Amino acid sequence: MHIVCLDMEGVLVPEIWINVSLKTGIEELKLTTRDISDYDVLMKKRIGLLEKHKLTIGDIQSVIRTMDPLPGGREFLDELRAKTQVLILSDTFTQFAAPLMEKLAWPTLFCNTLMIDGLGRVTDYRLRIKDGKKKTVEALHSIGFTVTAAGDSYNDVTMLKSADKGIFFRPPASILKEFPDLPVTETFAELMAEIDAFIGA
Amino acid sequence: MHIVCLDMEGVLVPEIWINVSLKTGIEELKLTTRDISDYDVLMKKRIGLLEKHKLTIGDIQSVIRTMDPLPGGREFLDELRAKTQVLILSDTFTQFAAPLMEKLAWPTLFCNTLMIDGLGRVTDYRLRIKDGKKKTVEALHSIGFTVTAAGDSYNDVTMLKSADKGIFFRPPASILKEFPDLPVTETFAELMAEIDAFIGA
């Protein structure tokens, strides 16, 4: 039995932190896992910047509520959910995800949690588990699933490699040089064709 | 991080085999896991009855397409998906589930597969894994989730007992006598209240 694990940001929705950077004018918030492959280093930097600029969780949520799925993302996901099972595996946070999940008709999302203090300040983050995307693929294998996975970033690579079928979607050139053995797709039609070919849909 | 695992038949949708029995007039197809606790014995009996009465997968799918979720089931599920993550864990089959999942707005479903021959006859069934509901709870624990589970039948008991919080929903009296230690709910409002109290929503 098949299941498809999809990265969220860069695949179905825009990069949240980049949008926060654009709206707030804080240039350094543009950095993502595409730029800094160590997620803890990246998150510590982001939390420090929020503190420095006195941005609360409410400020960030206001930005997220203005965002929409990437063009074609909702339609791709709707079509995929009608033909097989889907999970969204993301390094985002529950506090960020809800408005975007609503716009995607509430697919099931496995992600992380931000620690927020009484004044709405982001004090820390909590990973559900270390290397959660890869561990989730392994857990799905342990209960009899054949796993297809698609993502765009450094934080997707261990997931893509542990899946039965791993597919890059719109990856940056830098990752392609490091991991030239994974198939690369640029459009939702190409991604769907790769998935269909593997699951026999 | 929380996730809720819900049984499908008897919780969100009516019992599929009972509906097939009513529409076809084959009385013995009414038996469910509420009546026969050994799932393999029950399925072998069902497949034998389909063969005896020359019912194809197409005949059964015709019945399923006429079914609707239980009153309030869609609304309960919509509300739950907006507040936490949800998986449907069912012993049903991919070939049965799709029309009902569409009516529930495509929640993620972990279930099993029927073996169908070239003439549309059901020849066998394939479990994704033995004791799949319980194993799925264990797999979710292994990736950092706190698990709430709700179900009505014998095939839910190991899931309910391995979850951090297990809740009966409209169980038959016979099960309650055997497992008096699990909380019992009869309405979606009661079930939601039990879930909210546990996850702190």
CSV table of C-alpha atoms in Angstrom, one decimal:
chain,number,residue,atom,x,y,z
A,1,MET,CA,0.0,0.0,0.0
A,2,HIS,CA,1.3,3.4,-1.1
A,3,ILE,CA,1.7,6.7,0.8
A,4,VAL,CA,3.2,10.0,-0.5
A,5,CYS,CA,5.1,12.3,1.9
A,6,LEU,CA,5.4,15.9,0.7
A,7,ASP,CA,7.5,18.7,2.0
A,8,MET,CA,5.3,21.8,2.5
A,9,GLU,CA,7.3,25.1,1.9
A,10,GLY,CA,8.7,25.3,-1.6
A,11,VAL,CA,6.4,22.5,-2.8
A,12,LEU,CA,2.8,23.4,-1.8
A,13,VAL,CA,3.2,26.9,-0.2
A,14,PRO,CA,5.8,29.7,-0.4
A,15,GLU,CA,8.7,29.8,2.0
A,16,ILE,CA,7.2,31.4,5.2
A,17,TRP,CA,10.3,33.0,6.5
A,18,ILE,CA,11.1,34.6,3.2
A,19,ASN,CA,7.6,36.2,3.2
A,20,VAL,CA,8.1,37.4,6.8
A,21,SER,CA,11.5,38.9,5.7
A,22,LEU,CA,9.8,40.7,2.7
A,23,LYS,CA,7.0,42.1,4.9
A,24,THR,CA,9.2,43.1,7.8
A,25,GLY,CA,12.2,44.3,5.8
A,26,ILE,CA,14.5,42.1,7.9
A,27,GLU,CA,16.9,40.9,5.2
A,28,GLU,CA,18.5,38.1,7.2
A,29,LEU,CA,15.2,36.3,7.8
A,30,LYS,CA,15.3,35.4,4.1
A,31,LEU,CA,17.8,32.5,4.9
A,32,THR,CA,16.2,29.0,4.7
A,33,THR,CA,17.4,25.4,4.7
A,34,ARG,CA,18.4,26.0,1.1
A,35,ASP,CA,21.1,28.4,2.4
A,36,ILE,CA,22.0,27.0,5.8
A,37,SER,CA,21.8,23.2,6.0
A,38,ASP,CA,22.1,22.9,9.8
A,39,TYR,CA,18.5,23.5,11.0
A,40,ASP,CA,19.4,24.3,14.6
A,41,VAL,CA,21.9,27.0,13.5
A,42,LEU,CA,19.2,28.5,11.2
A,43,MET,CA,16.5,28.4,13.9
A,44,LYS,CA,18.6,29.9,16.6
A,45,LYS,CA,19.5,32.7,14.2
A,46,ARG,CA,15.8,33.3,13.3
A,47,ILE,CA,14.7,33.5,17.0
A,48,GLY,CA,17.6,35.9,17.8
A,49,LEU,CA,16.4,38.2,14.9
A,50,LEU,CA,12.8,38.1,16.1
A,51,GLU,CA,13.9,39.1,19.6
A,52,LYS,CA,16.2,41.8,18.3
A,53,HIS,CA,13.4,43.3,16.2
A,54,LYS,CA,10.7,42.8,18.8
A,55,LEU,CA,8.5,40.6,16.5
A,56,THR,CA,5.9,38.5,18.3
A,57,ILE,CA,4.2,35.3,17.1
A,58,GLY,CA,1.1,37.5,16.3
A,59,ASP,CA,3.2,39.6,13.9
A,60,ILE,CA,4.4,36.5,12.1
A,61,GLN,CA,0.9,35.0,12.0
A,62,SER,CA,-0.4,38.2,10.4
A,63,VAL,CA,2.0,37.7,7.6
A,64,ILE,CA,1.1,34.0,7.2
A,65,ARG,CA,-2.6,34.8,7.0
A,66,THR,CA,-1.9,36.9,3.8
A,67,MET,CA,-0.1,34.0,2.1
A,68,ASP,CA,-1.6,31.6,-0.4
A,69,PRO,CA,-0.6,28.1,-1.6
A,70,LEU,CA,1.8,28.1,-4.7
A,71,PRO,CA,-0.2,28.3,-8.0
A,72,GLY,CA,-1.4,24.8,-8.7
A,73,GLY,CA,-0.5,23.5,-5.3
A,74,ARG,CA,-4.0,23.0,-4.0
A,75,GLU,CA,-5.2,21.4,-7.3
A,76,PHE,CA,-2.1,19.0,-7.3
A,77,LEU,CA,-2.8,18.0,-3.7
A,78,ASP,CA,-6.5,17.5,-4.3
A,79,GLU,CA,-5.8,15.2,-7.2
A,80,LEU,CA,-3.2,13.3,-5.3
A,81,ARG,CA,-5.4,12.8,-2.2
A,82,ALA,CA,-8.1,11.3,-4.5
A,83,LYS,CA,-5.7,8.6,-5.8
A,84,THR,CA,-3.5,7.7,-2.8
A,85,GLN,CA,-2.7,8.6,0.8
A,86,VAL,CA,-0.7,11.7,1.6
A,87,LEU,CA,1.1,13.2,4.6
A,88,ILE,CA,2.7,16.6,4.7
A,89,LEU,CA,6.1,16.4,6.5
A,90,SER,CA,7.4,19.8,7.4
A,91,ASP,CA,10.0,21.5,9.6
A,92,THR,CA,7.4,24.3,10.1
A,93,PHE,CA,5.5,24.9,13.4
A,94,THR,CA,2.0,24.2,14.5
A,95,GLN,CA,1.6,28.0,15.2
A,96,PHE,CA,2.5,28.8,11.6
A,97,ALA,CA,0.8,26.1,9.7
A,98,ALA,CA,-2.9,26.3,10.4
A,99,PRO,CA,-3.9,29.2,8.0
A,100,LEU,CA,-2.1,27.5,5.1
A,101,MET,CA,-3.5,24.0,6.0
A,102,GLU,CA,-7.0,25.4,5.9
A,103,LYS,CA,-6.3,26.8,2.3
A,104,LEU,CA,-5.1,23.3,1.4
A,105,ALA,CA,-8.3,21.6,2.8
A,106,TRP,CA,-6.6,20.2,6.0
A,107,PRO,CA,-4.2,17.6,4.8
A,108,THR,CA,-2.6,15.7,7.7
A,109,LEU,CA,0.6,17.5,8.7
A,110,PHE,CA,3.5,16.2,10.8
A,111,CYS,CA,5.6,19.2,12.0
A,112,ASN,CA,7.1,20.9,15.1
A,113,THR,CA,6.2,23.4,17.9
A,114,LEU,CA,7.4,26.9,18.8
A,115,MET,CA,7.8,27.8,22.5
A,116,ILE,CA,6.0,31.1,23.1
A,117,ASP,CA,6.1,33.2,26.3
A,118,GLY,CA,3.2,35.1,27.9
A,119,LEU,CA,4.0,38.2,25.8
A,120,GLY,CA,3.8,36.3,22.5
A,121,ARG,CA,7.6,36.2,22.1
A,122,VAL,CA,9.2,33.2,20.4
A,123,THR,CA,11.6,31.8,23.1
A,124,ASP,CA,12.6,28.5,21.6
A,125,TYR,CA,11.5,25.7,19.3
A,126,ARG,CA,10.8,22.0,19.9
A,127,LEU,CA,11.4,19.4,17.3
A,128,ARG,CA,8.9,16.5,17.6
A,129,ILE,CA,11.9,14.3,17.0
A,130,LYS,CA,15.4,14.8,15.5
A,131,ASP,CA,15.5,14.1,11.7
A,132,GLY,CA,11.7,13.8,11.8
A,133,LYS,CA,11.1,13.5,8.1
A,134,LYS,CA,13.4,10.5,7.7
A,135,LYS,CA,12.2,8.9,10.9
A,136,THR,CA,8.6,9.2,9.7
A,137,VAL,CA,9.5,7.4,6.5
A,138,GLU,CA,11.0,4.7,8.5
A,139,ALA,CA,8.0,4.5,10.8
A,140,LEU,CA,5.7,4.2,7.7
A,141,HIS,CA,7.9,1.4,6.4
A,142,SER,CA,7.5,-0.4,9.8
A,143,ILE,CA,3.7,-0.5,9.3
A,144,GLY,CA,3.7,-1.8,5.8
A,145,PHE,CA,3.7,1.3,3.6
A,146,THR,CA,5.6,1.8,0.4
A,147,VAL,CA,6.7,5.5,0.5
A,148,THR,CA,7.1,8.1,-2.2
A,149,ALA,CA,8.6,11.4,-1.0
A,150,ALA,CA,9.1,14.8,-2.7
A,151,GLY,CA,10.8,17.9,-1.5
A,152,ASP,CA,13.1,20.8,-2.5
A,153,SER,CA,15.6,21.4,0.3
A,154,TYR,CA,18.6,20.1,2.3
A,155,ASN,CA,16.2,19.2,5.1
A,156,ASP,CA,14.4,16.8,2.7
A,157,VAL,CA,17.4,14.8,1.5
A,158,THR,CA,17.4,12.1,4.2
A,159,MET,CA,13.6,11.7,3.6
A,160,LEU,CA,14.1,11.4,-0.1
A,161,LYS,CA,16.9,8.9,0.3
A,162,SER,CA,15.1,6.7,2.8
A,163,ALA,CA,11.8,6.7,0.8
A,164,ASP,CA,11.2,3.9,-1.8
A,165,LYS,CA,11.0,6.7,-4.4
A,166,GLY,CA,12.5,10.1,-3.7
A,167,ILE,CA,11.8,13.1,-6.0
A,168,PHE,CA,13.2,16.6,-6.0
A,169,PHE,CA,10.7,19.4,-6.8
A,170,ARG,CA,12.2,22.7,-7.9
A,171,PRO,CA,15.5,22.3,-6.0
A,172,PRO,CA,18.2,24.9,-6.0
A,173,ALA,CA,21.2,24.2,-8.2
A,174,SER,CA,23.5,23.8,-5.2
A,175,ILE,CA,21.6,20.7,-4.0
A,176,LEU,CA,21.6,19.1,-7.4
A,177,LYS,CA,25.4,19.2,-7.5
A,178,GLU,CA,25.6,17.4,-4.2
A,179,PHE,CA,22.8,14.8,-4.9
A,180,PRO,CA,22.8,14.2,-8.6
A,181,ASP,CA,21.2,10.7,-8.3
A,182,LEU,CA,17.6,11.8,-7.4
A,183,PRO,CA,15.0,12.6,-10.2
A,184,VAL,CA,14.2,16.3,-10.6
A,185,THR,CA,10.8,17.8,-11.4
A,186,GLU,CA,10.0,21.4,-12.0
A,187,THR,CA,6.2,21.4,-12.6
A,188,PHE,CA,3.3,19.7,-10.7
A,189,ALA,CA,2.5,17.8,-13.9
A,190,GLU,CA,6.0,16.4,-13.9
A,191,LEU,CA,5.8,15.5,-10.2
A,192,MET,CA,2.5,13.8,-10.6
A,193,ALA,CA,3.8,11.8,-13.6
A,194,GLU,CA,6.8,10.6,-11.5
A,195,ILE,CA,4.4,9.6,-8.7
A,196,ASP,CA,1.9,7.9,-11.0
A,197,ALA,CA,4.7,5.9,-12.7
A,198,PHE,CA,5.9,4.6,-9.3
A,199,ILE,CA,2.6,3.8,-7.7
A,200,GLY,CA,1.0,2.5,-10.9
A,201,ALA,CA,-1.9,5.0,-10.9
B,1,MET,CA,2.6,17.0,19.7
B,2,HIS,CA,-0.8,15.5,19.5
B,3,ILE,CA,-2.5,13.2,16.9
B,4,VAL,CA,-6.0,11.6,17.0
B,5,CYS,CA,-6.5,8.2,15.4
B,6,LEU,CA,-10.2,7.4,14.6
B,7,ASP,CA,-11.8,4.2,13.6
B,8,MET,CA,-13.9,4.7,10.4
B,9,GLU,CA,-17.0,2.4,10.4
B,10,GLY,CA,-19.3,2.9,13.4
B,11,VAL,CA,-17.6,6.2,14.2
B,12,LEU,CA,-17.6,8.3,11.1
B,13,VAL,CA,-19.5,6.2,8.6
B,14,PRO,CA,-22.0,3.3,8.9
B,15,GLU,CA,-20.9,-0.3,8.8
B,16,ILE,CA,-20.2,-1.1,5.2
B,17,TRP,CA,-20.9,-4.8,5.3
B,18,ILE,CA,-24.2,-4.3,7.2
B,19,ASN,CA,-25.3,-2.0,4.3
B,20,VAL,CA,-24.2,-4.6,1.7
B,21,SER,CA,-26.3,-7.2,3.6
B,22,LEU,CA,-29.4,-5.0,3.7
B,23,LYS,CA,-29.2,-4.1,0.0
B,24,THR,CA,-28.4,-7.7,-1.1
B,25,GLY,CA,-30.6,-9.5,1.3
B,26,ILE,CA,-27.7,-11.8,2.4
B,27,GLU,CA,-28.3,-12.0,6.1
B,28,GLU,CA,-24.9,-13.4,7.1
B,29,LEU,CA,-23.1,-10.4,5.7
B,30,LYS,CA,-24.4,-8.5,8.6
B,31,LEU,CA,-21.8,-10.0,11.0
B,32,THR,CA,-19.0,-7.5,11.9
B,33,THR,CA,-16.0,-7.4,14.3
B,34,ARG,CA,-18.6,-6.6,16.9
B,35,ASP,CA,-19.9,-10.1,16.5
B,36,ILE,CA,-16.8,-12.1,15.5
B,37,SER,CA,-13.7,-10.9,17.2
B,38,ASP,CA,-11.3,-12.9,14.9
B,39,TYR,CA,-10.9,-10.7,11.8
B,40,ASP,CA,-9.5,-13.5,9.6
B,41,VAL,CA,-12.4,-15.8,10.4
B,42,LEU,CA,-14.8,-13.0,9.7
B,43,MET,CA,-13.2,-12.0,6.3
B,44,LYS,CA,-12.9,-15.6,5.1
B,45,LYS,CA,-16.6,-16.0,5.8
B,46,ARG,CA,-17.5,-12.8,3.9
B,47,ILE,CA,-15.4,-13.7,0.9
B,48,GLY,CA,-17.0,-17.2,0.8
B,49,LEU,CA,-20.5,-15.6,0.9
B,50,LEU,CA,-19.6,-13.2,-2.0
B,51,GLU,CA,-18.5,-16.1,-4.1
B,52,LYS,CA,-21.5,-18.2,-3.2
B,53,HIS,CA,-23.9,-15.3,-4.2
B,54,LYS,CA,-21.8,-14.3,-7.2
B,55,LEU,CA,-21.3,-10.7,-6.0
B,56,THR,CA,-18.4,-8.7,-7.6
B,57,ILE,CA,-16.4,-5.8,-6.3
B,58,GLY,CA,-18.6,-3.6,-8.6
B,59,ASP,CA,-21.7,-4.7,-6.9
B,60,ILE,CA,-20.3,-3.8,-3.5
B,61,GLN,CA,-19.0,-0.5,-4.7
B,62,SER,CA,-22.5,0.3,-6.0
B,63,VAL,CA,-23.8,-0.1,-2.5
B,64,ILE,CA,-21.0,2.0,-0.9
B,65,ARG,CA,-21.6,4.9,-3.3
B,66,THR,CA,-25.2,5.2,-1.9
B,67,MET,CA,-23.9,5.5,1.7
B,68,ASP,CA,-23.3,8.8,3.6
B,69,PRO,CA,-21.2,9.6,6.7
B,70,LEU,CA,-23.1,9.2,10.0
B,71,PRO,CA,-25.1,12.3,10.9
B,72,GLY,CA,-22.7,14.8,12.4
B,73,GLY,CA,-19.6,12.7,11.4
B,74,ARG,CA,-18.4,15.2,8.7
B,75,GLU,CA,-18.8,18.2,11.0
B,76,PHE,CA,-17.1,16.4,13.9
B,77,LEU,CA,-14.1,15.5,11.7
B,78,ASP,CA,-13.9,19.0,10.1
B,79,GLU,CA,-13.8,20.6,13.6
B,80,LEU,CA,-11.2,18.1,14.8
B,81,ARG,CA,-8.9,18.6,11.8
B,82,ALA,CA,-8.9,22.3,12.4
B,83,LYS,CA,-7.6,21.9,15.9
B,84,THR,CA,-5.2,18.9,15.7
B,85,GLN,CA,-3.8,16.2,13.4
B,86,VAL,CA,-6.0,13.3,12.5
B,87,LEU,CA,-5.6,9.8,10.9
B,88,ILE,CA,-8.3,7.4,10.1
B,89,LEU,CA,-7.2,3.8,11.0
B,90,SER,CA,-9.6,1.2,9.5
B,91,ASP,CA,-9.7,-2.5,8.7
B,92,THR,CA,-11.6,-1.6,5.5
B,93,PHE,CA,-10.1,-1.8,2.0
B,94,THR,CA,-8.9,0.8,-0.4
B,95,GLN,CA,-11.5,-0.5,-2.9
B,96,PHE,CA,-14.3,0.3,-0.5
B,97,ALA,CA,-13.1,3.5,1.1
B,98,ALA,CA,-12.7,6.1,-1.7
B,99,PRO,CA,-16.4,7.2,-2.1
B,100,LEU,CA,-16.7,7.7,1.7
B,101,MET,CA,-13.4,9.5,2.1
B,102,GLU,CA,-14.5,11.9,-0.6
B,103,LYS,CA,-17.6,12.7,1.4
B,104,LEU,CA,-15.4,13.3,4.4
B,105,ALA,CA,-13.1,15.7,2.4
B,106,TRP,CA,-10.2,13.2,2.1
B,107,PRO,CA,-8.8,12.7,5.5
B,108,THR,CA,-5.7,10.5,5.5
B,109,LEU,CA,-6.7,6.8,5.8
B,110,PHE,CA,-4.5,3.8,6.8
B,111,CYS,CA,-6.3,0.6,5.7
B,112,ASN,CA,-6.0,-2.7,3.8
B,113,THR,CA,-6.4,-4.1,0.2
B,114,LEU,CA,-8.7,-6.6,-1.4
B,115,MET,CA,-7.4,-9.0,-4.0
B,116,ILE,CA,-9.6,-8.9,-7.1
B,117,ASP,CA,-9.4,-11.2,-10.1
B,118,GLY,CA,-10.0,-10.3,-13.7
B,119,LEU,CA,-13.7,-10.8,-13.5
B,120,GLY,CA,-14.1,-8.5,-10.5
B,121,ARG,CA,-14.4,-11.3,-8.0
B,122,VAL,CA,-12.9,-10.8,-4.5
B,123,THR,CA,-10.4,-13.7,-4.1
B,124,ASP,CA,-8.6,-12.7,-0.9
B,125,TYR,CA,-7.6,-9.8,1.2
B,126,ARG,CA,-4.2,-8.4,2.2
B,127,LEU,CA,-3.6,-6.7,5.6
B,128,ARG,CA,-1.0,-3.9,5.3
B,129,ILE,CA,0.4,-5.4,8.5
B,130,LYS,CA,-1.0,-7.6,11.3
B,131,ASP,CA,-2.7,-5.7,14.1
B,132,GLY,CA,-2.2,-2.5,12.0
B,133,LYS,CA,-4.1,-0.1,14.3
B,134,LYS,CA,-2.0,-0.9,17.3
B,135,LYS,CA,1.2,-1.0,15.3
B,136,THR,CA,0.3,2.4,13.8
B,137,VAL,CA,-0.1,3.9,17.3
B,138,GLU,CA,3.3,2.5,18.2
B,139,ALA,CA,4.9,3.9,15.1
B,140,LEU,CA,3.4,7.3,15.9
B,141,HIS,CA,4.9,7.1,19.4
B,142,SER,CA,8.3,6.3,17.9
B,143,ILE,CA,8.2,9.6,16.0
B,144,GLY,CA,7.3,11.8,19.0
B,145,PHE,CA,3.5,11.9,18.9
B,146,THR,CA,1.1,11.7,21.9
B,147,VAL,CA,-1.8,9.6,20.6
B,148,THR,CA,-5.5,9.8,21.3
B,149,ALA,CA,-7.6,7.0,19.8
B,150,ALA,CA,-11.4,6.4,19.4
B,151,GLY,CA,-13.3,3.4,18.2
B,152,ASP,CA,-16.3,1.2,18.8
B,153,SER,CA,-15.3,-2.5,18.1
B,154,TYR,CA,-13.2,-5.4,19.1
B,155,ASN,CA,-10.7,-4.6,16.4
B,156,ASP,CA,-10.1,-1.2,18.1
B,157,VAL,CA,-9.3,-2.4,21.6
B,158,THR,CA,-5.5,-2.9,21.1
B,159,MET,CA,-5.4,0.6,19.5
B,160,LEU,CA,-7.3,2.1,22.3
B,161,LYS,CA,-5.1,0.4,25.0
B,162,SER,CA,-1.8,1.3,23.3
B,163,ALA,CA,-2.8,5.0,22.8
B,164,ASP,CA,-2.0,7.6,25.5
B,165,LYS,CA,-5.8,8.2,25.7
B,166,GLY,CA,-8.3,5.6,24.4
B,167,ILE,CA,-12.0,6.3,24.1
B,168,PHE,CA,-14.9,4.1,23.2
B,169,PHE,CA,-17.5,5.7,20.9
B,170,ARG,CA,-20.9,4.0,20.8
B,171,PRO,CA,-19.6,0.5,21.7
B,172,PRO,CA,-21.9,-2.6,22.0
B,173,ALA,CA,-22.7,-3.7,25.5
B,174,SER,CA,-20.7,-6.9,25.1
B,175,ILE,CA,-17.4,-5.0,24.7
B,176,LEU,CA,-18.1,-2.8,27.7
B,177,LYS,CA,-18.3,-5.8,29.9
B,178,GLU,CA,-14.9,-7.1,28.7
B,179,PHE,CA,-13.2,-3.7,28.9
B,180,PRO,CA,-14.8,-1.6,31.6
B,181,ASP,CA,-11.7,0.6,32.1
B,182,LEU,CA,-12.0,2.7,29.0
B,183,PRO,CA,-14.1,5.9,28.9
B,184,VAL,CA,-17.3,5.6,26.9
B,185,THR,CA,-18.9,8.3,24.7
B,186,GLU,CA,-22.2,8.2,22.8
B,187,THR,CA,-22.3,11.5,21.0
B,188,PHE,CA,-19.8,13.5,18.9
B,189,ALA,CA,-20.0,16.3,21.5
B,190,GLU,CA,-19.0,13.9,24.3
B,191,LEU,CA,-16.2,12.5,22.1
B,192,MET,CA,-14.9,16.0,21.3
B,193,ALA,CA,-15.0,16.9,25.0
B,194,GLU,CA,-12.9,13.9,25.9
B,195,ILE,CA,-10.4,14.8,23.2
B,196,ASP,CA,-10.3,18.4,24.1
B,197,ALA,CA,-9.7,17.6,27.8
B,198,PHE,CA,-6.8,15.4,26.9
B,199,ILE,CA,-5.0,17.6,24.3
B,200,GLY,CA,-5.8,20.8,26.2
B,201,ALA,CA,-7.7,22.4,23.3
